[in-house]
Short mmCIF file of C-alpha atoms in Angstrom, two decimals:
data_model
loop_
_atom_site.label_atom_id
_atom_site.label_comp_id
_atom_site.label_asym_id
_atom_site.label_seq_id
_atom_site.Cartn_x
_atom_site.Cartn_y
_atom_site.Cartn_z
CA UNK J 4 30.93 -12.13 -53.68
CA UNK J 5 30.54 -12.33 -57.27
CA UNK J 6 28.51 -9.09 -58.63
CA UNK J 7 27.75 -8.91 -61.93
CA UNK J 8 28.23 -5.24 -63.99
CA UNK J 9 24.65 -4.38 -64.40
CA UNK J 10 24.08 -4.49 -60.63
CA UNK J 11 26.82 -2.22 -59.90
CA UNK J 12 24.94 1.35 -60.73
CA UNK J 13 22.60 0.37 -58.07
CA UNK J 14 25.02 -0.54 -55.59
CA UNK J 15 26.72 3.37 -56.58
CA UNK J 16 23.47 4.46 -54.87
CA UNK J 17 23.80 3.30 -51.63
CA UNK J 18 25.87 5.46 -49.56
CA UNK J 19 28.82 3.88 -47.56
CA UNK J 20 27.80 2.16 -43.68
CA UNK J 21 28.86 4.61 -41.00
CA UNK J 22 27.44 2.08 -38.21
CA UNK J 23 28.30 -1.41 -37.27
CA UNK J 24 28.64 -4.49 -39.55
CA UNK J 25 25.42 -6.84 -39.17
CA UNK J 26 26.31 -9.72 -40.80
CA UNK J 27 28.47 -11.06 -43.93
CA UNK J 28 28.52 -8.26 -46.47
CA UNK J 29 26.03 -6.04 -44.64
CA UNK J 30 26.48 -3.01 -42.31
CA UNK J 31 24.45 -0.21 -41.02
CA UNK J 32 23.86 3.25 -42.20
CA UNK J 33 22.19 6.16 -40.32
CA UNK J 34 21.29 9.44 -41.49
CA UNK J 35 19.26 12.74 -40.61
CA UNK J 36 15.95 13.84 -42.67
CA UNK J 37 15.44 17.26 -43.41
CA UNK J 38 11.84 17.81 -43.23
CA UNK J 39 10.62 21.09 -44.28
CA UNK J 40 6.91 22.43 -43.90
CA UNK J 41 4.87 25.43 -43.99
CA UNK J 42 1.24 26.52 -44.03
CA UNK J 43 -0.74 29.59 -44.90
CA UNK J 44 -4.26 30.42 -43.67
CA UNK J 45 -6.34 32.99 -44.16
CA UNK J 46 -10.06 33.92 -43.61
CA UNK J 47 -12.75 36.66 -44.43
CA UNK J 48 -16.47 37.27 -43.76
CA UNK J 49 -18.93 40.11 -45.18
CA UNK J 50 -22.09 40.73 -43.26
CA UNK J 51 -24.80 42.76 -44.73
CA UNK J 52 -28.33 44.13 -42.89
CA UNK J 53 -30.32 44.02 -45.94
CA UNK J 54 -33.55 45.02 -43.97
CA UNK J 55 -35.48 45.32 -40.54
CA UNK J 56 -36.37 41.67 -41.85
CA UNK J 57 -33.35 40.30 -43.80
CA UNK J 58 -29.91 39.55 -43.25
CA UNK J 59 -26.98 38.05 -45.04
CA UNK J 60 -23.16 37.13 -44.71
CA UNK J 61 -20.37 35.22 -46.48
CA UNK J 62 -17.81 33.46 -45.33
CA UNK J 63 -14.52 32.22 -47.13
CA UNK J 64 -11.47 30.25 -45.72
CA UNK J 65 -8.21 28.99 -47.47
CA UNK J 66 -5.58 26.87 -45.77
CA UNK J 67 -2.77 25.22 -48.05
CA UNK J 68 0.16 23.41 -46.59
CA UNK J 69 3.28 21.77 -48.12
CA UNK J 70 5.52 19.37 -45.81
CA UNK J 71 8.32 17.39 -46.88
CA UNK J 72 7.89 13.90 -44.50
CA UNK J 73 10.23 10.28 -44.09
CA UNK J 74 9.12 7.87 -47.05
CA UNK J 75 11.41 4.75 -47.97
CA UNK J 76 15.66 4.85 -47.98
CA UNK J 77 16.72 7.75 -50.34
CA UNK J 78 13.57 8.82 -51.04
CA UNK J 79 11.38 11.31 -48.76
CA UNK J 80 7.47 12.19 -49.45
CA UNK J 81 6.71 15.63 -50.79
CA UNK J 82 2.77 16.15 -48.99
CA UNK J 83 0.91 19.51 -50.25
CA UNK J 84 -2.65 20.10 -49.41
CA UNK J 85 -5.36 23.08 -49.98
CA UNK J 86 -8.32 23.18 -48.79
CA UNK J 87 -11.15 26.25 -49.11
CA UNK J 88 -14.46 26.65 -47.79
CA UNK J 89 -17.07 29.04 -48.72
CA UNK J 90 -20.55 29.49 -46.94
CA UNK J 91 -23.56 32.09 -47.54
CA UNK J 92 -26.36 32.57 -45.60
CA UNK J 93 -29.47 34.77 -45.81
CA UNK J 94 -31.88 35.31 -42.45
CA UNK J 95 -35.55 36.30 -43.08
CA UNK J 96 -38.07 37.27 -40.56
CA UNK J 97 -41.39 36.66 -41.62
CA UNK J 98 -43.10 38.01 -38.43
CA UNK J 99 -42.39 37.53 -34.69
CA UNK J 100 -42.96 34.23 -34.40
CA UNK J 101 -41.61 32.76 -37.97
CA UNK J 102 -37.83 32.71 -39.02
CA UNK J 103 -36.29 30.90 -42.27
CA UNK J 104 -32.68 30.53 -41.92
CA UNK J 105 -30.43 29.40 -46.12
CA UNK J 106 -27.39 28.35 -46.23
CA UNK J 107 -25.55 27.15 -48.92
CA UNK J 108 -22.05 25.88 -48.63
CA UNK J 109 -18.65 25.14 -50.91
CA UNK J 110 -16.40 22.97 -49.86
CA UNK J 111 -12.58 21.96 -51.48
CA UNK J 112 -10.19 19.80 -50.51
CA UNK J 113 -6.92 18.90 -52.78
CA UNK J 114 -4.62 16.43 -51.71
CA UNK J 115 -1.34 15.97 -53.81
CA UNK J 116 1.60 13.69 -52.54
CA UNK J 117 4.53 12.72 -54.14
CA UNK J 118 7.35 10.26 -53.47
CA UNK J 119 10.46 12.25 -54.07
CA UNK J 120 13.00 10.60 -56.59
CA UNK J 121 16.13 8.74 -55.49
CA UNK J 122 19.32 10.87 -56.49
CA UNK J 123 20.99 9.32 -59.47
CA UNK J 124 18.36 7.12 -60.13
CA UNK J 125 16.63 9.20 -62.86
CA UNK J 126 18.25 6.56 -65.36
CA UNK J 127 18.03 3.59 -63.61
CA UNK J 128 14.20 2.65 -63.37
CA UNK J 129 12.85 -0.67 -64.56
CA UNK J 130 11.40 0.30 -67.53
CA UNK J 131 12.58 2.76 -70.10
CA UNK J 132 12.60 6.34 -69.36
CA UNK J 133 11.02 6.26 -65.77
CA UNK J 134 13.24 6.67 -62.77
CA UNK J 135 13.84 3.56 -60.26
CA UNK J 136 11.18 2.73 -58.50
CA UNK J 137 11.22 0.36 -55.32
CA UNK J 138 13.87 -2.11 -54.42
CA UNK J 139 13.76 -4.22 -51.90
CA UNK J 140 16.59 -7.14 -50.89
CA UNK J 141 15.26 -9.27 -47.76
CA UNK J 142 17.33 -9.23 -44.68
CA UNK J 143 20.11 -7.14 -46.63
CA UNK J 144 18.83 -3.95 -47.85
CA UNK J 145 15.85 -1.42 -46.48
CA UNK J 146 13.68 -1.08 -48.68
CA UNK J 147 14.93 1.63 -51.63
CA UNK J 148 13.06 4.44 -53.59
CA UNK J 149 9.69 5.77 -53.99
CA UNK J 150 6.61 3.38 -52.35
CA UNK J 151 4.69 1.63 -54.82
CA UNK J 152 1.28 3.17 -53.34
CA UNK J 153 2.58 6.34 -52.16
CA UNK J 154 1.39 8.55 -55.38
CA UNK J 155 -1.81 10.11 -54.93
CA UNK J 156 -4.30 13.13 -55.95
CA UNK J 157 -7.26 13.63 -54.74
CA UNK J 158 -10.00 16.17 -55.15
CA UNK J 159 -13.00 16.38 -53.03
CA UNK J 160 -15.81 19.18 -53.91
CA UNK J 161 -18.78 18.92 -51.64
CA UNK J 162 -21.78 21.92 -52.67
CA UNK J 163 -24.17 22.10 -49.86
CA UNK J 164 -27.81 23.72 -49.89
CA UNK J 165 -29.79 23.81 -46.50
CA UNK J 166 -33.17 26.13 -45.27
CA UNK J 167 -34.58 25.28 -41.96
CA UNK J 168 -37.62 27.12 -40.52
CA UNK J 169 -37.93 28.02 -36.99
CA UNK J 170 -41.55 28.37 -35.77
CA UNK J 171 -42.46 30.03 -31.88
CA UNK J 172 -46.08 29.28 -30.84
CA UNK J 173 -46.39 29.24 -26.93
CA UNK J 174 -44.09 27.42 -25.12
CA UNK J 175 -43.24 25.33 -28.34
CA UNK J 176 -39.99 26.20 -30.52
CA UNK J 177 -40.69 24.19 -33.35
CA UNK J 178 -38.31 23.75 -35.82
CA UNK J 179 -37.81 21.97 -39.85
CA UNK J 180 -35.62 21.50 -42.35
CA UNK J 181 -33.86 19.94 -44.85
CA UNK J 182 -30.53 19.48 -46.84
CA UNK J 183 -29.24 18.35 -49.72
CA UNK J 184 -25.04 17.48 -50.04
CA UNK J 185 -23.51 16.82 -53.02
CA UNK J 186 -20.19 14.65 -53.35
CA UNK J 187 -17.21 14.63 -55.57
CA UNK J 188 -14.44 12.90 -55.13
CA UNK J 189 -11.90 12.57 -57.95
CA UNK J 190 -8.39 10.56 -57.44
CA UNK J 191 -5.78 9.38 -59.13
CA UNK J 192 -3.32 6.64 -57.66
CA UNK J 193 -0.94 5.21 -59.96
CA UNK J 194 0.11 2.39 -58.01
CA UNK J 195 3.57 1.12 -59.23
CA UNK J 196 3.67 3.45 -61.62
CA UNK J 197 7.69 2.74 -61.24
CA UNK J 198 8.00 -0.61 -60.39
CA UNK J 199 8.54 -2.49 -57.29
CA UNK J 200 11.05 -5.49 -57.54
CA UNK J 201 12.41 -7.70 -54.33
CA UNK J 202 15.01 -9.79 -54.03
CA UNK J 203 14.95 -12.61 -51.59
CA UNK J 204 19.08 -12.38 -50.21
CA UNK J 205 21.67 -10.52 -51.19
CA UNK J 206 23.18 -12.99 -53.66
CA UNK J 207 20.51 -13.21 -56.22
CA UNK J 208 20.14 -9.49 -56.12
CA UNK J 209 24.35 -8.88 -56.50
CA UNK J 210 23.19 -12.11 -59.51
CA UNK J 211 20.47 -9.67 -60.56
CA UNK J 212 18.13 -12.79 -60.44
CA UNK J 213 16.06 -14.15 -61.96
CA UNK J 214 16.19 -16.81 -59.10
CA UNK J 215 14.44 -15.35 -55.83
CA UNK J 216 13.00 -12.65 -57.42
CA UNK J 217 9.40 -10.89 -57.02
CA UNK J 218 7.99 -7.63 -59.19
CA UNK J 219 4.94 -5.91 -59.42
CA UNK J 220 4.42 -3.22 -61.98
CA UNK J 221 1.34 -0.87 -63.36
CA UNK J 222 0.53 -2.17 -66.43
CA UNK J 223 0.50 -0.08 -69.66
CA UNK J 224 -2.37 1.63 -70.57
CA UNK J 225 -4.09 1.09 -66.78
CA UNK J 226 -6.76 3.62 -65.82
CA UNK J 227 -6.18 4.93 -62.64
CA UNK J 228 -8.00 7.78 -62.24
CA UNK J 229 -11.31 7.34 -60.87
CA UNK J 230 -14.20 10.07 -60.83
CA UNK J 231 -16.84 9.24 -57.45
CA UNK J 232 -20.19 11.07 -56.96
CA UNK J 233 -22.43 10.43 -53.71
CA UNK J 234 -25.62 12.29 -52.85
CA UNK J 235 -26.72 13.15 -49.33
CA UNK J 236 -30.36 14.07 -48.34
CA UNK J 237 -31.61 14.76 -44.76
CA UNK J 238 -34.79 15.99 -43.50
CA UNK J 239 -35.65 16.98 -39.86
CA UNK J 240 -38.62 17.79 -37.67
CA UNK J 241 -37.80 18.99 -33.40
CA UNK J 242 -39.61 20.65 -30.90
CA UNK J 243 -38.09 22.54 -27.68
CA UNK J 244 -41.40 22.33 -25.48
CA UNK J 245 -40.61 24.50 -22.19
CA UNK J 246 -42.62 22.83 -20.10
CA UNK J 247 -41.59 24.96 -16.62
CA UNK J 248 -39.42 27.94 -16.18
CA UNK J 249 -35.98 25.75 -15.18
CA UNK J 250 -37.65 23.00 -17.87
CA UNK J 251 -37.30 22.24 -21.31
CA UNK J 252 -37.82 18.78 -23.03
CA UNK J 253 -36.65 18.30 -26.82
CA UNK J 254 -37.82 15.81 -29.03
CA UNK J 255 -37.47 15.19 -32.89
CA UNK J 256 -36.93 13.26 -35.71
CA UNK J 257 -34.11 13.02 -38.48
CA UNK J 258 -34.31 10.87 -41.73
CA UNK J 259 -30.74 10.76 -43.69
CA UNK J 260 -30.28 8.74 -46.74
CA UNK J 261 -27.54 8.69 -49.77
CA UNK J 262 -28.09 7.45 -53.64
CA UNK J 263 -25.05 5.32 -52.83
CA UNK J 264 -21.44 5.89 -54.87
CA UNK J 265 -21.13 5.72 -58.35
CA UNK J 266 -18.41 5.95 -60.87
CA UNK J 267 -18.65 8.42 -64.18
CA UNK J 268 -17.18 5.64 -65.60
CA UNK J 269 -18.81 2.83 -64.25
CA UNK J 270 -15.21 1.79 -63.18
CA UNK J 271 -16.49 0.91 -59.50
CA UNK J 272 -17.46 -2.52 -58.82
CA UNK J 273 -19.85 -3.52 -55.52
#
């Protein structure tokens, strides 16, 4: 078949079939993925007895991870995560009968994944200076470099405040509260960032098109980075009423409601 030169680089990619032929021009390839991973975790608490009537404690966690996993032919996914949590609380006994209970919380989560680059292909992307991105030819070819949508960092920070009140009067446990959660979740997705161009048979790609030929690219100057902040309020009221020695009924009520999402940006639309 006729193939013109500028075609040929990309065909250098491909490594040679090691499987049988499929059809005219086409044979299988199989291969093993190497598919590296660890994870470190770690935790520590401090407790303090401030007082007959006061306690206190912290708590802090880290876990990070990195994993390389399958992504699309010739190029794997690169995954790396970290999350940490952080949460202090201070006890106070007012008398017998009356205990307050805060809490306030930190919570991190990081999310970074990455489409590894196809070897060789550093000079071979669509557009000047970025590496190939995803090529596809339909019943010929699987599908060839880094996903369009596979880029993606994401951020979430979530600060929690809490204080409930616990209340003993007879054979009523009574107790009330309320927090307040606040939301941050920043991303950025660069979706095509490299291009993403199929072919529809293996002529028109060995033709390099135009004929049968589909792209999608991130345009210049996009903004993909969006900045979302949610606010979460809750309020409760329950009673533990111990009406006989092998008896206890419950009953309470819980009222939950959000500000919605927004954008810092106003680059959300509902």
């Amino acid at each position: 078949q006729t193939v013109i030169p500028s075609v040929i680089p990309y065909l250098n990619l491909i490594p040679l079939p090691n499987g049988p032929v499929i059809g005219t021009g086409v044979a299988q390839y199989t291969g093993t993925i190497y598919q590296p991973g660890n994870e470190n975790f770690g935790s520590a608490r401090y407790d303090q007895h401030l007082s007959d009537n006061d306690s206190f404690f912290a708590r802090y966690t880290i876990d990070r991870a990195n994993n390389i996993i399958p992504g699309q032919f010739l190029s794997n996914t690169s995954v790396t995560t970290a999350n940490q949590y952080l949460t202090l609380q201070e006890d106070h006994i007012f008398n017998p009968t009356l205990l307050n209970m805060f809490r306030a919380g930190y919570n991190r989560s990081v999310d970074n994944i990455l489409p590894l680059q196809v070897p060789g292909g550093e000079s071979l992307g669509f557009s000047p200076g970025i590496p190939i991105g995803s090529l596809a030819v339909t019943g010929a070819l699987s599908i060839l470099g880094p996903a369009g949508i596979t880029q993606l960092l994401q951020v979430q920070n979530a600060f929690q405040f809490e204080d409930d009140v616990t209340k003993t009067h007879g054979a009523h446990t009574i107790k009330f509260g309320t927090m307040i959660e606040r939301f941050q979740w920043n991303s950025d997705q660069p979706a095509f960032a490299q291009g993403s161009i199929t072919f529809s048979n293996l002529q028109n790609f060995l033709l390099g098109g135009p004929v049968g030929t589909a792209a999608t690219y991130l345009l210049a100057g996009s903004s993909t980075y969006r900045h979302l902040r949610s606010t979460l309020f809750s309020f409760f009221s329950q009673d533990d009423w111990k009406l006989a020695s092998r008896f206890t009924l419950s009953y309470g009520l819980r009222w939950e409601f959000t500000t919605g999402v927004s954008e810092n940006n106003g680059l959300l639309s509902h």
